Amino acid sequence: CPTELGYLAHWLRGRGRYHVSCPRLLNHGQPLGILARTTSAQLYQSAKDAFFEARAAARAEGVPLVIGGLSLGANLSLMLAAEFPNDVAGAACLAPTLFYDGWSVPWYHRLIPLVDYTPLKYFTYFREDEPFGLKDESLRGKIAARYRKASLRDSSDAAQFGYAHFPVRLFCEMRHLIKMCKRALPRVACPVLVVQAEHDDVTGPKNAQFVIEHVGSPRRELLLLKQSYHLVSADLERSTVAEHLQKFCGSVALPRSESPKAEPAHAKIAA
């Protein structure tokens, strides 16, 4: 299970008694050279492969399937919900990434649409800088200590701590994936929970609002966090996120006749 999702997975297994699977995004945790060659099509196909396994397990158990993800994983979950509407009972989107408009995003990130059409993207990397998506100063300090020692050739800790450097080539591929996700939103029919940090350093509240306004689902919930940054699943309010995620999973798992009938189309919850 990816480190940033470990807390939520443990909570849902222990307190919610749910079967939880946390597939890692394709090539994430691998050496930078391998990660950089990952395409948007490969990312989505790997997500579909993991989805097919989860769907088969849910069918075998006779239980509903709720999917979700963090950041780019949230986008992939929405795309899967759009493509397989009859198989998804709910989608939980943590810090969805449609616009890189957070307060810590460097100005040169806006040049990616231009770099995408040049060979420069194959040789350029961004170095991650504080706050690393974390308001939790203790966790942030541990990441900073690791990243200070990191080099382009050494990504041995990537599976546990993420990457100190990120290939621009992959940002270009993510840009294409974001376009695909935006086009898919109107076809999302299942209940949707969006978790968004009000002061997200990478992707601001505009991202959550865009999802809420464009999904086709009649049931849309927004949990707005005030003491977290981008990694909402691991930051200071992770227990709040876990509680709401458990509640969301429980509500969409109910038979239709038992589901809350007075649920508003758009519920906004501030934490």
mmCIF file with all atom_site columns, N, CA and C in Angstrom, residues 194-243:
data_model
loop_
_atom_site.group_PDB
_atom_site.id
_atom_site.type_symbol
_atom_site.label_atom_id
_atom_site.label_alt_id
_atom_site.label_comp_id
_atom_site.label_asym_id
_atom_site.label_entity_id
_atom_site.label_seq_id
_atom_site.pdbx_PDB_ins_code
_atom_site.Cartn_x
_atom_site.Cartn_y
_atom_site.Cartn_z
_atom_site.occupancy
_atom_site.B_iso_or_equiv
_atom_site.pdbx_formal_charge
_atom_site.auth_seq_id
_atom_site.auth_comp_id
_atom_site.auth_asym_id
_atom_site.auth_atom_id
_atom_site.pdbx_PDB_model_num
ATOM 1   N N  . VAL A 1 194 ? -15.714 14.282 -2.415  1.00 0.00 ? 194 VAL A N  1
ATOM 2   C CA . VAL A 1 194 ? -14.490 15.011 -2.747  1.00 0.00 ? 194 VAL A CA 1
ATOM 3   C C  . VAL A 1 194 ? -13.909 15.580 -1.457  1.00 0.00 ? 194 VAL A C  1
ATOM 4   N N  . VAL A 1 195 ? -12.655 15.280 -1.199  1.00 0.00 ? 195 VAL A N  1
ATOM 5   C CA . VAL A 1 195 ? -11.956 15.812 -0.028  1.00 0.00 ? 195 VAL A CA 1
ATOM 6   C C  . VAL A 1 195 ? -10.916 16.813 -0.517  1.00 0.00 ? 195 VAL A C  1
ATOM 7   N N  . GLN A 1 196 ? -11.010 18.041 -0.032  1.00 0.00 ? 196 GLN A N  1
ATOM 8   C CA . GLN A 1 196 ? -10.161 19.126 -0.531  1.00 0.00 ? 196 GLN A CA 1
ATOM 9   C C  . GLN A 1 196 ? -9.635  19.959 0.635   1.00 0.00 ? 196 GLN A C  1
ATOM 10  N N  . ALA A 1 197 ? -8.340  20.234 0.622   1.00 0.00 ? 197 ALA A N  1
ATOM 11  C CA . ALA A 1 197 ? -7.764  21.146 1.609   1.00 0.00 ? 197 ALA A CA 1
ATOM 12  C C  . ALA A 1 197 ? -7.958  22.581 1.142   1.00 0.00 ? 197 ALA A C  1
ATOM 13  N N  . GLU A 1 198 ? -8.463  23.411 2.033   1.00 0.00 ? 198 GLU A N  1
ATOM 14  C CA . GLU A 1 198 ? -8.707  24.812 1.689   1.00 0.00 ? 198 GLU A CA 1
ATOM 15  C C  . GLU A 1 198 ? -7.412  25.524 1.303   1.00 0.00 ? 198 GLU A C  1
ATOM 16  N N  . HIS A 1 199 ? -6.300  25.101 1.918   1.00 0.00 ? 199 HIS A N  1
ATOM 17  C CA . HIS A 1 199 ? -5.007  25.735 1.642   1.00 0.00 ? 199 HIS A CA 1
ATOM 18  C C  . HIS A 1 199 ? -4.050  24.749 0.959   1.00 0.00 ? 199 HIS A C  1
ATOM 19  N N  . ASP A 1 200 ? -4.586  23.929 0.091   1.00 0.00 ? 200 ASP A N  1
ATOM 20  C CA . ASP A 1 200 ? -3.779  22.959 -0.654  1.00 0.00 ? 200 ASP A CA 1
ATOM 21  C C  . ASP A 1 200 ? -2.630  23.674 -1.361  1.00 0.00 ? 200 ASP A C  1
ATOM 22  N N  . ASP A 1 201 ? -1.422  23.187 -1.168  1.00 0.00 ? 201 ASP A N  1
ATOM 23  C CA . ASP A 1 201 ? -0.255  23.842 -1.751  1.00 0.00 ? 201 ASP A CA 1
ATOM 24  C C  . ASP A 1 201 ? -0.053  23.498 -3.223  1.00 0.00 ? 201 ASP A C  1
ATOM 25  N N  . VAL A 1 202 ? -0.709  22.450 -3.708  1.00 0.00 ? 202 VAL A N  1
ATOM 26  C CA . VAL A 1 202 ? -0.534  22.001 -5.092  1.00 0.00 ? 202 VAL A CA 1
ATOM 27  C C  . VAL A 1 202 ? -1.762  22.273 -5.946  1.00 0.00 ? 202 VAL A C  1
ATOM 28  N N  . THR A 1 203 ? -2.909  21.872 -5.459  1.00 0.00 ? 203 THR A N  1
ATOM 29  C CA . THR A 1 203 ? -4.152  22.026 -6.223  1.00 0.00 ? 203 THR A CA 1
ATOM 30  C C  . THR A 1 203 ? -5.208  22.660 -5.331  1.00 0.00 ? 203 THR A C  1
ATOM 31  N N  . GLY A 1 204 ? -5.566  23.897 -5.601  1.00 0.00 ? 204 GLY A N  1
ATOM 32  C CA . GLY A 1 204 ? -6.477  24.650 -4.755  1.00 0.00 ? 204 GLY A CA 1
ATOM 33  C C  . GLY A 1 204 ? -7.927  24.204 -4.841  1.00 0.00 ? 204 GLY A C  1
ATOM 34  N N  . PRO A 1 205 ? -8.807  24.847 -4.062  1.00 0.00 ? 205 PRO A N  1
ATOM 35  C CA . PRO A 1 205 ? -10.224 24.496 -4.006  1.00 0.00 ? 205 PRO A CA 1
ATOM 36  C C  . PRO A 1 205 ? -10.943 24.516 -5.348  1.00 0.00 ? 205 PRO A C  1
ATOM 37  N N  . LYS A 1 206 ? -10.404 25.237 -6.321  1.00 0.00 ? 206 LYS A N  1
ATOM 38  C CA . LYS A 1 206 ? -11.007 25.252 -7.660  1.00 0.00 ? 206 LYS A CA 1
ATOM 39  C C  . LYS A 1 206 ? -11.138 23.843 -8.221  1.00 0.00 ? 206 LYS A C  1
ATOM 40  N N  . ASN A 1 207 ? -10.210 22.964 -7.863  1.00 0.00 ? 207 ASN A N  1
ATOM 41  C CA . ASN A 1 207 ? -10.240 21.593 -8.358  1.00 0.00 ? 207 ASN A CA 1
ATOM 42  C C  . ASN A 1 207 ? -11.468 20.846 -7.854  1.00 0.00 ? 207 ASN A C  1
ATOM 43  N N  . ALA A 1 208 ? -11.698 20.927 -6.549  1.00 0.00 ? 208 ALA A N  1
ATOM 44  C CA . ALA A 1 208 ? -12.856 20.254 -5.971  1.00 0.00 ? 208 ALA A CA 1
ATOM 45  C C  . ALA A 1 208 ? -14.149 20.825 -6.522  1.00 0.00 ? 208 ALA A C  1
ATOM 46  N N  . GLN A 1 209 ? -14.205 22.142 -6.642  1.00 0.00 ? 209 GLN A N  1
ATOM 47  C CA . GLN A 1 209 ? -15.411 22.782 -7.146  1.00 0.00 ? 209 GLN A CA 1
ATOM 48  C C  . GLN A 1 209 ? -15.711 22.347 -8.571  1.00 0.00 ? 209 GLN A C  1
ATOM 49  N N  . PHE A 1 210 ? -14.668 22.199 -9.371  1.00 0.00 ? 210 PHE A N  1
ATOM 50  C CA . PHE A 1 210 ? -14.855 21.771 -10.761 1.00 0.00 ? 210 PHE A CA 1
ATOM 51  C C  . PHE A 1 210 ? -15.454 20.365 -10.808 1.00 0.00 ? 210 PHE A C  1
ATOM 52  N N  . VAL A 1 211 ? -14.948 19.477 -9.968  1.00 0.00 ? 211 VAL A N  1
ATOM 53  C CA . VAL A 1 211 ? -15.486 18.116 -9.929  1.00 0.00 ? 211 VAL A CA 1
ATOM 54  C C  . VAL A 1 211 ? -16.945 18.136 -9.493  1.00 0.00 ? 211 VAL A C  1
ATOM 55  N N  . ILE A 1 212 ? -17.223 18.846 -8.412  1.00 0.00 ? 212 ILE A N  1
ATOM 56  C CA . ILE A 1 212 ? -18.588 18.909 -7.883  1.00 0.00 ? 212 ILE A CA 1
ATOM 57  C C  . ILE A 1 212 ? -19.565 19.445 -8.927  1.00 0.00 ? 212 ILE A C  1
ATOM 58  N N  . GLU A 1 213 ? -19.138 20.438 -9.684  1.00 0.00 ? 213 GLU A N  1
ATOM 59  C CA . GLU A 1 213 ? -20.030 21.081 -10.648 1.00 0.00 ? 213 GLU A CA 1
ATOM 60  C C  . GLU A 1 213 ? -20.195 20.297 -11.947 1.00 0.00 ? 213 GLU A C  1
ATOM 61  N N  . HIS A 1 214 ? -19.257 19.408 -12.257 1.00 0.00 ? 214 HIS A N  1
ATOM 62  C CA . HIS A 1 214 ? -19.293 18.770 -13.572 1.00 0.00 ? 214 HIS A CA 1
ATOM 63  C C  . HIS A 1 214 ? -19.614 17.281 -13.568 1.00 0.00 ? 214 HIS A C  1
ATOM 64  N N  . VAL A 1 215 ? -19.539 16.607 -12.421 1.00 0.00 ? 215 VAL A N  1
ATOM 65  C CA . VAL A 1 215 ? -19.913 15.195 -12.426 1.00 0.00 ? 215 VAL A CA 1
ATOM 66  C C  . VAL A 1 215 ? -21.420 15.066 -12.633 1.00 0.00 ? 215 VAL A C  1
ATOM 67  N N  . GLY A 1 216 ? -21.816 13.946 -13.226 1.00 0.00 ? 216 GLY A N  1
ATOM 68  C CA . GLY A 1 216 ? -23.231 13.723 -13.488 1.00 0.00 ? 216 GLY A CA 1
ATOM 69  C C  . GLY A 1 216 ? -23.978 13.129 -12.312 1.00 0.00 ? 216 GLY A C  1
ATOM 70  N N  . SER A 1 217 ? -23.288 12.853 -11.230 1.00 0.00 ? 217 SER A N  1
ATOM 71  C CA . SER A 1 217 ? -23.897 12.209 -10.073 1.00 0.00 ? 217 SER A CA 1
ATOM 72  C C  . SER A 1 217 ? -24.933 13.099 -9.391  1.00 0.00 ? 217 SER A C  1
ATOM 73  N N  . PRO A 1 218 ? -26.064 12.527 -8.988  1.00 0.00 ? 218 PRO A N  1
ATOM 74  C CA . PRO A 1 218 ? -27.048 13.301 -8.226  1.00 0.00 ? 218 PRO A CA 1
ATOM 75  C C  . PRO A 1 218 ? -26.630 13.511 -6.773  1.00 0.00 ? 218 PRO A C  1
ATOM 76  N N  . ARG A 1 219 ? -25.645 12.753 -6.323  1.00 0.00 ? 219 ARG A N  1
ATOM 77  C CA . ARG A 1 219 ? -25.181 12.896 -4.938  1.00 0.00 ? 219 ARG A CA 1
ATOM 78  C C  . ARG A 1 219 ? -23.700 13.259 -4.936  1.00 0.00 ? 219 ARG A C  1
ATOM 79  N N  . ARG A 1 220 ? -23.405 14.467 -4.476  1.00 0.00 ? 220 ARG A N  1
ATOM 80  C CA . ARG A 1 220 ? -22.035 14.978 -4.445  1.00 0.00 ? 220 ARG A CA 1
ATOM 81  C C  . ARG A 1 220 ? -21.759 15.590 -3.082  1.00 0.00 ? 220 ARG A C  1
ATOM 82  N N  . GLU A 1 221 ? -20.707 15.147 -2.445  1.00 0.00 ? 221 GLU A N  1
ATOM 83  C CA . GLU A 1 221 ? -20.339 15.658 -1.126  1.00 0.00 ? 221 GLU A CA 1
ATOM 84  C C  . GLU A 1 221 ? -18.935 16.258 -1.180  1.00 0.00 ? 221 GLU A C  1
ATOM 85  N N  . LEU A 1 222 ? -18.765 17.379 -0.511  1.00 0.00 ? 222 LEU A N  1
ATOM 86  C CA . LEU A 1 222 ? -17.462 18.038 -0.445  1.00 0.00 ? 222 LEU A CA 1
ATOM 87  C C  . LEU A 1 222 ? -17.052 18.203 1.009   1.00 0.00 ? 222 LEU A C  1
ATOM 88  N N  . LEU A 1 223 ? -15.922 17.612 1.361   1.00 0.00 ? 223 LEU A N  1
ATOM 89  C CA . LEU A 1 223 ? -15.336 17.795 2.685   1.00 0.00 ? 223 LEU A CA 1
ATOM 90  C C  . LEU A 1 223 ? -14.172 18.766 2.541   1.00 0.00 ? 223 LEU A C  1
ATOM 91  N N  . LEU A 1 224 ? -14.300 19.936 3.158   1.00 0.00 ? 224 LEU A N  1
ATOM 92  C CA . LEU A 1 224 ? -13.287 20.981 3.045   1.00 0.00 ? 224 LEU A CA 1
ATOM 93  C C  . LEU A 1 224 ? -12.461 21.023 4.327   1.00 0.00 ? 224 LEU A C  1
ATOM 94  N N  . LEU A 1 225 ? -11.168 20.804 4.195   1.00 0.00 ? 225 LEU A N  1
ATOM 95  C CA . LEU A 1 225 ? -10.262 20.750 5.340   1.00 0.00 ? 225 LEU A CA 1
ATOM 96  C C  . LEU A 1 225 ? -9.525  22.073 5.521   1.00 0.00 ? 225 LEU A C  1
ATOM 97  N N  . LYS A 1 226 ? -9.324  22.466 6.779   1.00 0.00 ? 226 LYS A N  1
ATOM 98  C CA . LYS A 1 226 ? -8.699  23.760 7.060   1.00 0.00 ? 226 LYS A CA 1
ATOM 99  C C  . LYS A 1 226 ? -7.278  23.641 7.611   1.00 0.00 ? 226 LYS A C  1
ATOM 100 N N  . GLN A 1 227 ? -6.871  22.435 8.007   1.00 0.00 ? 227 GLN A N  1
ATOM 101 C CA . GLN A 1 227 ? -5.549  22.258 8.614   1.00 0.00 ? 227 GLN A CA 1
ATOM 102 C C  . GLN A 1 227 ? -4.716  21.218 7.859   1.00 0.00 ? 227 GLN A C  1
ATOM 103 N N  . SER A 1 228 ? -4.870  21.175 6.552   1.00 0.00 ? 228 SER A N  1
ATOM 104 C CA . SER A 1 228 ? -4.144  20.206 5.733   1.00 0.00 ? 228 SER A CA 1
ATOM 105 C C  . SER A 1 228 ? -3.655  20.867 4.458   1.00 0.00 ? 228 SER A C  1
ATOM 106 N N  . TYR A 1 229 ? -2.671  20.210 3.835   1.00 0.00 ? 229 TYR A N  1
ATOM 107 C CA . TYR A 1 229 ? -2.224  20.603 2.503   1.00 0.00 ? 229 TYR A CA 1
ATOM 108 C C  . TYR A 1 229 ? -2.608  19.486 1.525   1.00 0.00 ? 229 TYR A C  1
ATOM 109 N N  . HIS A 1 230 ? -1.823  19.246 0.511   1.00 0.00 ? 230 HIS A N  1
ATOM 110 C CA . HIS A 1 230 ? -2.251  18.361 -0.573  1.00 0.00 ? 230 HIS A CA 1
ATOM 111 C C  . HIS A 1 230 ? -2.430  16.899 -0.155  1.00 0.00 ? 230 HIS A C  1
ATOM 112 N N  . LEU A 1 231 ? -1.549  16.380 0.676   1.00 0.00 ? 231 LEU A N  1
ATOM 113 C CA . LEU A 1 231 ? -1.626  14.967 1.055   1.00 0.00 ? 231 LEU A CA 1
ATOM 114 C C  . LEU A 1 231 ? -2.623  14.786 2.197   1.00 0.00 ? 231 LEU A C  1
ATOM 115 N N  . VAL A 1 232 ? -3.889  14.968 1.883   1.00 0.00 ? 232 VAL A N  1
ATOM 116 C CA . VAL A 1 232 ? -4.948  14.980 2.896   1.00 0.00 ? 232 VAL A CA 1
ATOM 117 C C  . VAL A 1 232 ? -5.072  13.648 3.626   1.00 0.00 ? 232 VAL A C  1
ATOM 118 N N  . SER A 1 233 ? -4.632  12.573 3.007   1.00 0.00 ? 233 SER A N  1
ATOM 119 C CA . SER A 1 233 ? -4.746  11.248 3.611   1.00 0.00 ? 233 SER A CA 1
ATOM 120 C C  . SER A 1 233 ? -3.685  10.991 4.677   1.00 0.00 ? 233 SER A C  1
ATOM 121 N N  . ALA A 1 234 ? -2.669  11.853 4.735   1.00 0.00 ? 234 ALA A N  1
ATOM 122 C CA . ALA A 1 234 ? -1.572  11.639 5.678   1.00 0.00 ? 234 ALA A CA 1
ATOM 123 C C  . ALA A 1 234 ? -1.306  12.842 6.567   1.00 0.00 ? 234 ALA A C  1
ATOM 124 N N  . ASP A 1 235 ? -2.002  13.943 6.338   1.00 0.00 ? 235 ASP A N  1
ATOM 125 C CA . ASP A 1 235 ? -1.703  15.192 7.035   1.00 0.00 ? 235 ASP A CA 1
ATOM 126 C C  . ASP A 1 235 ? -2.443  15.277 8.375   1.00 0.00 ? 235 ASP A C  1
ATOM 127 N N  . LEU A 1 236 ? -2.510  16.464 8.936   1.00 0.00 ? 236 LEU A N  1
ATOM 128 C CA . LEU A 1 236 ? -3.011  16.663 10.294  1.00 0.00 ? 236 LEU A CA 1
ATOM 129 C C  . LEU A 1 236 ? -4.455  16.211 10.494  1.00 0.00 ? 236 LEU A C  1
ATOM 130 N N  . GLU A 1 237 ? -5.258  16.253 9.447   1.00 0.00 ? 237 GLU A N  1
ATOM 131 C CA . GLU A 1 237 ? -6.676  15.895 9.578   1.00 0.00 ? 237 GLU A CA 1
ATOM 132 C C  . GLU A 1 237 ? -6.991  14.527 8.975   1.00 0.00 ? 237 GLU A C  1
ATOM 133 N N  . ARG A 1 238 ? -5.996  13.654 8.966   1.00 0.00 ? 238 ARG A N  1
ATOM 134 C CA . ARG A 1 238 ? -6.200  12.340 8.349   1.00 0.00 ? 238 ARG A CA 1
ATOM 135 C C  . ARG A 1 238 ? -7.290  11.528 9.045   1.00 0.00 ? 238 ARG A C  1
ATOM 136 N N  . SER A 1 239 ? -7.440  11.694 10.356  1.00 0.00 ? 239 SER A N  1
ATOM 137 C CA . SER A 1 239 ? -8.497  10.957 11.055  1.00 0.00 ? 239 SER A CA 1
ATOM 138 C C  . SER A 1 239 ? -9.879  11.461 10.646  1.00 0.00 ? 239 SER A C  1
ATOM 139 N N  . THR A 1 240 ? -9.997  12.768 10.407  1.00 0.00 ? 240 THR A N  1
ATOM 140 C CA . THR A 1 240 ? -11.258 13.333 9.913   1.00 0.00 ? 240 THR A CA 1
ATOM 141 C C  . THR A 1 240 ? -11.579 12.781 8.533   1.00 0.00 ? 240 THR A C  1
ATOM 142 N N  . VAL A 1 241 ? -10.568 12.708 7.686   1.00 0.00 ? 241 VAL A N  1
ATOM 143 C CA . VAL A 1 241 ? -10.754 12.138 6.352   1.00 0.00 ? 241 VAL A CA 1
ATOM 144 C C  . VAL A 1 241 ? -11.187 10.681 6.463   1.00 0.00 ? 241 VAL A C  1
ATOM 145 N N  . ALA A 1 242 ? -10.541 9.934  7.339   1.00 0.00 ? 242 ALA A N  1
ATOM 146 C CA . ALA A 1 242 ? -10.864 8.517  7.510   1.00 0.00 ? 242 ALA A CA 1
ATOM 147 C C  . ALA A 1 242 ? -12.303 8.332  7.991   1.00 0.00 ? 242 ALA A C  1
ATOM 148 N N  . GLU A 1 243 ? -12.729 9.152  8.939   1.00 0.00 ? 243 GLU A N  1
ATOM 149 C CA . GLU A 1 243 ? -14.095 9.052  9.460   1.00 0.00 ? 243 GLU A CA 1
ATOM 150 C C  . GLU A 1 243 ? -15.125 9.305  8.366   1.00 0.00 ? 243 GLU A C  1
#
